[in-house]
Amino acid sequence: MSLYDLLVIIHVFAAILGLGPGFVMIYIVTNAKDMTQLRHAYHIRNRIHHFVMVGGTLLLVTGLGMGIIHPDLFTQYWFLISLVLFLVALVAGPLVLSPRAKPIKEMLADDRIQEIPDTYEGLAKELFFYERMTNIIFLIIILLMITKPF
């Protein structure tokens, strides 16, 4: 087995273990009925996010590693578009998602709040919209990786 083959295997596992759970993070919190359930759901969601971060890092490292081993990948549009889209999604975390998650995290951290505030729904709706956009980017990347259309 070559180093390239090993990187491909790690890359595929990273996609499954890292991206897969990311697609369900919204749904984990959508059925919470009170603050206790919502806090617990976000706790689970936060733990899953660690898999997404590790998987995402491995995807980037192994993808670039494969490109270094086979530089012709950097001439393939599917590879370049996938890389650019991945970087866009990566940047969306701290620039788009984190600022929208911050007020929700503050709300969850306030033990005085026992009922889900009315403001939560609007905040969550906005956050989840951008998370869905990120998920669509990842689906496009997966499609490009499978089909290699150009």
mmCIF file with all atom_site columns, C-alpha atoms in Angstrom:
data_model
loop_
_atom_site.group_PDB
_atom_site.id
_atom_site.type_symbol
_atom_site.label_atom_id
_atom_site.label_alt_id
_atom_site.label_comp_id
_atom_site.label_asym_id
_atom_site.label_entity_id
_atom_site.label_seq_id
_atom_site.pdbx_PDB_ins_code
_atom_site.Cartn_x
_atom_site.Cartn_y
_atom_site.Cartn_z
_atom_site.occupancy
_atom_site.B_iso_or_equiv
_atom_site.pdbx_formal_charge
_atom_site.auth_seq_id
_atom_site.auth_comp_id
_atom_site.auth_asym_id
_atom_site.auth_atom_id
_atom_site.pdbx_PDB_model_num
ATOM 1   C CA . MET A 1 1   ? 0.000   0.000  0.000   1.00 0.00 ? 1   MET A CA 1
ATOM 2   C CA . SER A 1 2   ? 1.383   3.361  -0.991  1.00 0.00 ? 2   SER A CA 1
ATOM 3   C CA . LEU A 1 3   ? 1.291   6.534  1.090   1.00 0.00 ? 3   LEU A CA 1
ATOM 4   C CA . TYR A 1 4   ? -1.259  7.919  -1.375  1.00 0.00 ? 4   TYR A CA 1
ATOM 5   C CA . ASP A 1 5   ? -3.523  4.883  -0.835  1.00 0.00 ? 5   ASP A CA 1
ATOM 6   C CA . LEU A 1 6   ? -3.256  5.347  2.925   1.00 0.00 ? 6   LEU A CA 1
ATOM 7   C CA . LEU A 1 7   ? -4.188  9.025  2.574   1.00 0.00 ? 7   LEU A CA 1
ATOM 8   C CA . VAL A 1 8   ? -7.227  8.072  0.473   1.00 0.00 ? 8   VAL A CA 1
ATOM 9   C CA . ILE A 1 9   ? -8.391  5.644  3.169   1.00 0.00 ? 9   ILE A CA 1
ATOM 10  C CA . ILE A 1 10  ? -7.910  8.224  5.927   1.00 0.00 ? 10  ILE A CA 1
ATOM 11  C CA . HIS A 1 11  ? -9.643  10.833 3.752   1.00 0.00 ? 11  HIS A CA 1
ATOM 12  C CA . VAL A 1 12  ? -12.731 8.636  3.236   1.00 0.00 ? 12  VAL A CA 1
ATOM 13  C CA . PHE A 1 13  ? -12.933 7.685  6.930   1.00 0.00 ? 13  PHE A CA 1
ATOM 14  C CA . ALA A 1 14  ? -12.516 11.343 7.898   1.00 0.00 ? 14  ALA A CA 1
ATOM 15  C CA . ALA A 1 15  ? -15.415 12.261 5.617   1.00 0.00 ? 15  ALA A CA 1
ATOM 16  C CA . ILE A 1 16  ? -17.644 9.605  7.154   1.00 0.00 ? 16  ILE A CA 1
ATOM 17  C CA . LEU A 1 17  ? -16.679 10.217 10.778  1.00 0.00 ? 17  LEU A CA 1
ATOM 18  C CA . GLY A 1 18  ? -16.256 13.986 10.483  1.00 0.00 ? 18  GLY A CA 1
ATOM 19  C CA . LEU A 1 19  ? -18.819 15.216 7.994   1.00 0.00 ? 19  LEU A CA 1
ATOM 20  C CA . GLY A 1 20  ? -21.491 12.588 8.609   1.00 0.00 ? 20  GLY A CA 1
ATOM 21  C CA . PRO A 1 21  ? -22.297 13.666 12.173  1.00 0.00 ? 21  PRO A CA 1
ATOM 22  C CA . GLY A 1 22  ? -22.255 17.306 11.085  1.00 0.00 ? 22  GLY A CA 1
ATOM 23  C CA . PHE A 1 23  ? -25.350 16.701 8.978   1.00 0.00 ? 23  PHE A CA 1
ATOM 24  C CA . VAL A 1 24  ? -27.447 15.792 12.055  1.00 0.00 ? 24  VAL A CA 1
ATOM 25  C CA . MET A 1 25  ? -26.308 18.502 14.456  1.00 0.00 ? 25  MET A CA 1
ATOM 26  C CA . ILE A 1 26  ? -29.342 20.693 13.789  1.00 0.00 ? 26  ILE A CA 1
ATOM 27  C CA . TYR A 1 27  ? -31.800 17.879 14.378  1.00 0.00 ? 27  TYR A CA 1
ATOM 28  C CA . ILE A 1 28  ? -30.362 16.977 17.759  1.00 0.00 ? 28  ILE A CA 1
ATOM 29  C CA . VAL A 1 29  ? -31.686 20.192 19.289  1.00 0.00 ? 29  VAL A CA 1
ATOM 30  C CA . THR A 1 30  ? -34.953 20.684 17.403  1.00 0.00 ? 30  THR A CA 1
ATOM 31  C CA . ASN A 1 31  ? -37.242 18.635 19.680  1.00 0.00 ? 31  ASN A CA 1
ATOM 32  C CA . ALA A 1 32  ? -36.172 20.050 23.040  1.00 0.00 ? 32  ALA A CA 1
ATOM 33  C CA . LYS A 1 33  ? -39.211 21.058 25.089  1.00 0.00 ? 33  LYS A CA 1
ATOM 34  C CA . ASP A 1 34  ? -37.564 22.915 27.962  1.00 0.00 ? 34  ASP A CA 1
ATOM 35  C CA . MET A 1 35  ? -34.207 24.414 28.930  1.00 0.00 ? 35  MET A CA 1
ATOM 36  C CA . THR A 1 36  ? -32.980 21.217 30.573  1.00 0.00 ? 36  THR A CA 1
ATOM 37  C CA . GLN A 1 37  ? -33.530 19.269 27.363  1.00 0.00 ? 37  GLN A CA 1
ATOM 38  C CA . LEU A 1 38  ? -32.138 22.118 25.252  1.00 0.00 ? 38  LEU A CA 1
ATOM 39  C CA . ARG A 1 39  ? -28.986 22.354 27.374  1.00 0.00 ? 39  ARG A CA 1
ATOM 40  C CA . HIS A 1 40  ? -28.506 18.590 27.161  1.00 0.00 ? 40  HIS A CA 1
ATOM 41  C CA . ALA A 1 41  ? -29.104 18.591 23.390  1.00 0.00 ? 41  ALA A CA 1
ATOM 42  C CA . TYR A 1 42  ? -26.536 21.367 22.893  1.00 0.00 ? 42  TYR A CA 1
ATOM 43  C CA . HIS A 1 43  ? -24.103 19.477 25.124  1.00 0.00 ? 43  HIS A CA 1
ATOM 44  C CA . ILE A 1 44  ? -24.441 16.433 22.836  1.00 0.00 ? 44  ILE A CA 1
ATOM 45  C CA . ARG A 1 45  ? -24.206 18.668 19.775  1.00 0.00 ? 45  ARG A CA 1
ATOM 46  C CA . ASN A 1 46  ? -21.006 20.208 21.149  1.00 0.00 ? 46  ASN A CA 1
ATOM 47  C CA . ARG A 1 47  ? -19.455 16.793 21.681  1.00 0.00 ? 47  ARG A CA 1
ATOM 48  C CA . ILE A 1 48  ? -20.330 15.773 18.126  1.00 0.00 ? 48  ILE A CA 1
ATOM 49  C CA . HIS A 1 49  ? -18.753 19.001 16.887  1.00 0.00 ? 49  HIS A CA 1
ATOM 50  C CA . HIS A 1 50  ? -15.384 17.678 18.099  1.00 0.00 ? 50  HIS A CA 1
ATOM 51  C CA . PHE A 1 51  ? -15.699 14.807 15.583  1.00 0.00 ? 51  PHE A CA 1
ATOM 52  C CA . VAL A 1 52  ? -16.543 17.336 12.873  1.00 0.00 ? 52  VAL A CA 1
ATOM 53  C CA . MET A 1 53  ? -13.473 19.445 13.697  1.00 0.00 ? 53  MET A CA 1
ATOM 54  C CA . VAL A 1 54  ? -11.100 16.471 13.781  1.00 0.00 ? 54  VAL A CA 1
ATOM 55  C CA . GLY A 1 55  ? -12.624 14.996 10.633  1.00 0.00 ? 55  GLY A CA 1
ATOM 56  C CA . GLY A 1 56  ? -12.485 18.348 8.850   1.00 0.00 ? 56  GLY A CA 1
ATOM 57  C CA . THR A 1 57  ? -8.846  18.819 9.772   1.00 0.00 ? 57  THR A CA 1
ATOM 58  C CA . LEU A 1 58  ? -7.992  15.325 8.544   1.00 0.00 ? 58  LEU A CA 1
ATOM 59  C CA . LEU A 1 59  ? -9.885  15.990 5.313   1.00 0.00 ? 59  LEU A CA 1
ATOM 60  C CA . LEU A 1 60  ? -7.877  19.110 4.614   1.00 0.00 ? 60  LEU A CA 1
ATOM 61  C CA . VAL A 1 61  ? -4.533  17.569 5.552   1.00 0.00 ? 61  VAL A CA 1
ATOM 62  C CA . THR A 1 62  ? -5.076  14.343 3.616   1.00 0.00 ? 62  THR A CA 1
ATOM 63  C CA . GLY A 1 63  ? -6.534  16.185 0.605   1.00 0.00 ? 63  GLY A CA 1
ATOM 64  C CA . LEU A 1 64  ? -3.536  18.491 0.426   1.00 0.00 ? 64  LEU A CA 1
ATOM 65  C CA . GLY A 1 65  ? -1.241  15.521 1.032   1.00 0.00 ? 65  GLY A CA 1
ATOM 66  C CA . MET A 1 66  ? -2.731  13.682 -1.927  1.00 0.00 ? 66  MET A CA 1
ATOM 67  C CA . GLY A 1 67  ? -2.258  16.834 -4.004  1.00 0.00 ? 67  GLY A CA 1
ATOM 68  C CA . ILE A 1 68  ? 1.389   17.051 -2.973  1.00 0.00 ? 68  ILE A CA 1
ATOM 69  C CA . ILE A 1 69  ? 1.972   13.402 -3.903  1.00 0.00 ? 69  ILE A CA 1
ATOM 70  C CA . HIS A 1 70  ? 0.094   13.830 -7.201  1.00 0.00 ? 70  HIS A CA 1
ATOM 71  C CA . PRO A 1 71  ? 0.483   17.514 -8.161  1.00 0.00 ? 71  PRO A CA 1
ATOM 72  C CA . ASP A 1 72  ? -1.654  16.986 -11.259 1.00 0.00 ? 72  ASP A CA 1
ATOM 73  C CA . LEU A 1 73  ? -4.657  17.086 -8.884  1.00 0.00 ? 73  LEU A CA 1
ATOM 74  C CA . PHE A 1 74  ? -4.074  20.832 -8.627  1.00 0.00 ? 74  PHE A CA 1
ATOM 75  C CA . THR A 1 75  ? -4.844  21.064 -12.360 1.00 0.00 ? 75  THR A CA 1
ATOM 76  C CA . GLN A 1 76  ? -8.215  19.313 -11.975 1.00 0.00 ? 76  GLN A CA 1
ATOM 77  C CA . TYR A 1 77  ? -11.130 21.724 -11.632 1.00 0.00 ? 77  TYR A CA 1
ATOM 78  C CA . TRP A 1 78  ? -13.144 19.353 -9.433  1.00 0.00 ? 78  TRP A CA 1
ATOM 79  C CA . PHE A 1 79  ? -10.227 19.250 -6.982  1.00 0.00 ? 79  PHE A CA 1
ATOM 80  C CA . LEU A 1 80  ? -9.663  23.011 -7.013  1.00 0.00 ? 80  LEU A CA 1
ATOM 81  C CA . ILE A 1 81  ? -13.376 23.820 -6.645  1.00 0.00 ? 81  ILE A CA 1
ATOM 82  C CA . SER A 1 82  ? -13.653 21.291 -3.805  1.00 0.00 ? 82  SER A CA 1
ATOM 83  C CA . LEU A 1 83  ? -10.673 22.867 -2.072  1.00 0.00 ? 83  LEU A CA 1
ATOM 84  C CA . VAL A 1 84  ? -12.044 26.402 -2.449  1.00 0.00 ? 84  VAL A CA 1
ATOM 85  C CA . LEU A 1 85  ? -15.499 25.333 -1.220  1.00 0.00 ? 85  LEU A CA 1
ATOM 86  C CA . PHE A 1 86  ? -13.923 23.544 1.734   1.00 0.00 ? 86  PHE A CA 1
ATOM 87  C CA . LEU A 1 87  ? -11.974 26.676 2.662   1.00 0.00 ? 87  LEU A CA 1
ATOM 88  C CA . VAL A 1 88  ? -15.166 28.754 2.358   1.00 0.00 ? 88  VAL A CA 1
ATOM 89  C CA . ALA A 1 89  ? -16.947 26.353 4.729   1.00 0.00 ? 89  ALA A CA 1
ATOM 90  C CA . LEU A 1 90  ? -13.945 26.383 7.065   1.00 0.00 ? 90  LEU A CA 1
ATOM 91  C CA . VAL A 1 91  ? -13.924 30.184 7.219   1.00 0.00 ? 91  VAL A CA 1
ATOM 92  C CA . ALA A 1 92  ? -17.706 30.226 7.744   1.00 0.00 ? 92  ALA A CA 1
ATOM 93  C CA . GLY A 1 93  ? -17.212 28.621 11.163  1.00 0.00 ? 93  GLY A CA 1
ATOM 94  C CA . PRO A 1 94  ? -15.533 31.504 12.969  1.00 0.00 ? 94  PRO A CA 1
ATOM 95  C CA . LEU A 1 95  ? -16.889 34.296 10.752  1.00 0.00 ? 95  LEU A CA 1
ATOM 96  C CA . VAL A 1 96  ? -20.540 33.282 10.311  1.00 0.00 ? 96  VAL A CA 1
ATOM 97  C CA . LEU A 1 97  ? -21.526 30.412 12.601  1.00 0.00 ? 97  LEU A CA 1
ATOM 98  C CA . SER A 1 98  ? -19.726 31.320 15.839  1.00 0.00 ? 98  SER A CA 1
ATOM 99  C CA . PRO A 1 99  ? -21.152 34.849 16.103  1.00 0.00 ? 99  PRO A CA 1
ATOM 100 C CA . ARG A 1 100 ? -24.656 33.437 15.608  1.00 0.00 ? 100 ARG A CA 1
ATOM 101 C CA . ALA A 1 101 ? -24.087 30.650 18.140  1.00 0.00 ? 101 ALA A CA 1
ATOM 102 C CA . LYS A 1 102 ? -22.694 32.984 20.818  1.00 0.00 ? 102 LYS A CA 1
ATOM 103 C CA . PRO A 1 103 ? -26.049 34.414 22.045  1.00 0.00 ? 103 PRO A CA 1
ATOM 104 C CA . ILE A 1 104 ? -27.479 30.891 22.203  1.00 0.00 ? 104 ILE A CA 1
ATOM 105 C CA . LYS A 1 105 ? -24.490 29.700 24.244  1.00 0.00 ? 105 LYS A CA 1
ATOM 106 C CA . GLU A 1 106 ? -24.925 32.649 26.618  1.00 0.00 ? 106 GLU A CA 1
ATOM 107 C CA . MET A 1 107 ? -28.599 31.814 26.985  1.00 0.00 ? 107 MET A CA 1
ATOM 108 C CA . LEU A 1 108 ? -27.791 28.180 27.742  1.00 0.00 ? 108 LEU A CA 1
ATOM 109 C CA . ALA A 1 109 ? -25.135 29.155 30.287  1.00 0.00 ? 109 ALA A CA 1
ATOM 110 C CA . ASP A 1 110 ? -27.580 31.285 32.303  1.00 0.00 ? 110 ASP A CA 1
ATOM 111 C CA . ASP A 1 111 ? -28.904 28.880 34.949  1.00 0.00 ? 111 ASP A CA 1
ATOM 112 C CA . ARG A 1 112 ? -31.596 31.386 35.900  1.00 0.00 ? 112 ARG A CA 1
ATOM 113 C CA . ILE A 1 113 ? -33.381 30.707 32.616  1.00 0.00 ? 113 ILE A CA 1
ATOM 114 C CA . GLN A 1 114 ? -35.706 27.735 33.104  1.00 0.00 ? 114 GLN A CA 1
ATOM 115 C CA . GLU A 1 115 ? -37.997 28.090 30.079  1.00 0.00 ? 115 GLU A CA 1
ATOM 116 C CA . ILE A 1 116 ? -36.844 28.393 26.487  1.00 0.00 ? 116 ILE A CA 1
ATOM 117 C CA . PRO A 1 117 ? -36.957 32.151 25.772  1.00 0.00 ? 117 PRO A CA 1
ATOM 118 C CA . ASP A 1 118 ? -38.994 33.443 22.848  1.00 0.00 ? 118 ASP A CA 1
ATOM 119 C CA . THR A 1 119 ? -35.812 34.902 21.363  1.00 0.00 ? 119 THR A CA 1
ATOM 120 C CA . TYR A 1 120 ? -34.253 31.443 21.057  1.00 0.00 ? 120 TYR A CA 1
ATOM 121 C CA . GLU A 1 121 ? -36.328 30.418 18.061  1.00 0.00 ? 121 GLU A CA 1
ATOM 122 C CA . GLY A 1 122 ? -35.199 33.366 15.928  1.00 0.00 ? 122 GLY A CA 1
ATOM 123 C CA . LEU A 1 123 ? -31.569 32.929 16.943  1.00 0.00 ? 123 LEU A CA 1
ATOM 124 C CA . ALA A 1 124 ? -31.637 29.196 16.245  1.00 0.00 ? 124 ALA A CA 1
ATOM 125 C CA . LYS A 1 125 ? -33.429 29.687 12.934  1.00 0.00 ? 125 LYS A CA 1
ATOM 126 C CA . GLU A 1 126 ? -30.729 32.061 11.728  1.00 0.00 ? 126 GLU A CA 1
ATOM 127 C CA . LEU A 1 127 ? -27.880 29.817 12.945  1.00 0.00 ? 127 LEU A CA 1
ATOM 128 C CA . PHE A 1 128 ? -29.442 26.730 11.401  1.00 0.00 ? 128 PHE A CA 1
ATOM 129 C CA . PHE A 1 129 ? -29.942 28.501 8.061   1.00 0.00 ? 129 PHE A CA 1
ATOM 130 C CA . TYR A 1 130 ? -26.199 29.099 7.798   1.00 0.00 ? 130 TYR A CA 1
ATOM 131 C CA . GLU A 1 131 ? -25.428 25.593 9.030   1.00 0.00 ? 131 GLU A CA 1
ATOM 132 C CA . ARG A 1 132 ? -27.650 24.221 6.279   1.00 0.00 ? 132 ARG A CA 1
ATOM 133 C CA . MET A 1 133 ? -25.775 26.350 3.734   1.00 0.00 ? 133 MET A CA 1
ATOM 134 C CA . THR A 1 134 ? -22.521 24.882 5.031   1.00 0.00 ? 134 THR A CA 1
ATOM 135 C CA . ASN A 1 135 ? -23.996 21.383 4.751   1.00 0.00 ? 135 ASN A CA 1
ATOM 136 C CA . ILE A 1 136 ? -24.973 22.102 1.140   1.00 0.00 ? 136 ILE A CA 1
ATOM 137 C CA . ILE A 1 137 ? -21.385 23.154 0.446   1.00 0.00 ? 137 ILE A CA 1
ATOM 138 C CA . PHE A 1 138 ? -20.172 19.848 1.883   1.00 0.00 ? 138 PHE A CA 1
ATOM 139 C CA . LEU A 1 139 ? -22.696 17.905 -0.208  1.00 0.00 ? 139 LEU A CA 1
ATOM 140 C CA . ILE A 1 140 ? -21.429 19.677 -3.332  1.00 0.00 ? 140 ILE A CA 1
ATOM 141 C CA . ILE A 1 141 ? -17.863 18.786 -2.357  1.00 0.00 ? 141 ILE A CA 1
ATOM 142 C CA . ILE A 1 142 ? -18.839 15.140 -1.856  1.00 0.00 ? 142 ILE A CA 1
ATOM 143 C CA . LEU A 1 143 ? -20.571 15.128 -5.248  1.00 0.00 ? 143 LEU A CA 1
ATOM 144 C CA . LEU A 1 144 ? -17.473 16.615 -6.897  1.00 0.00 ? 144 LEU A CA 1
ATOM 145 C CA . MET A 1 145 ? -15.230 14.046 -5.223  1.00 0.00 ? 145 MET A CA 1
ATOM 146 C CA . ILE A 1 146 ? -17.410 11.158 -6.390  1.00 0.00 ? 146 ILE A CA 1
ATOM 147 C CA . THR A 1 147 ? -18.114 12.297 -9.942  1.00 0.00 ? 147 THR A CA 1
ATOM 148 C CA . LYS A 1 148 ? -14.937 14.272 -10.778 1.00 0.00 ? 148 LYS A CA 1
ATOM 149 C CA . PRO A 1 149 ? -16.944 15.973 -13.553 1.00 0.00 ? 149 PRO A CA 1
ATOM 150 C CA . PHE A 1 150 ? -14.138 18.212 -14.882 1.00 0.00 ? 150 PHE A CA 1
#
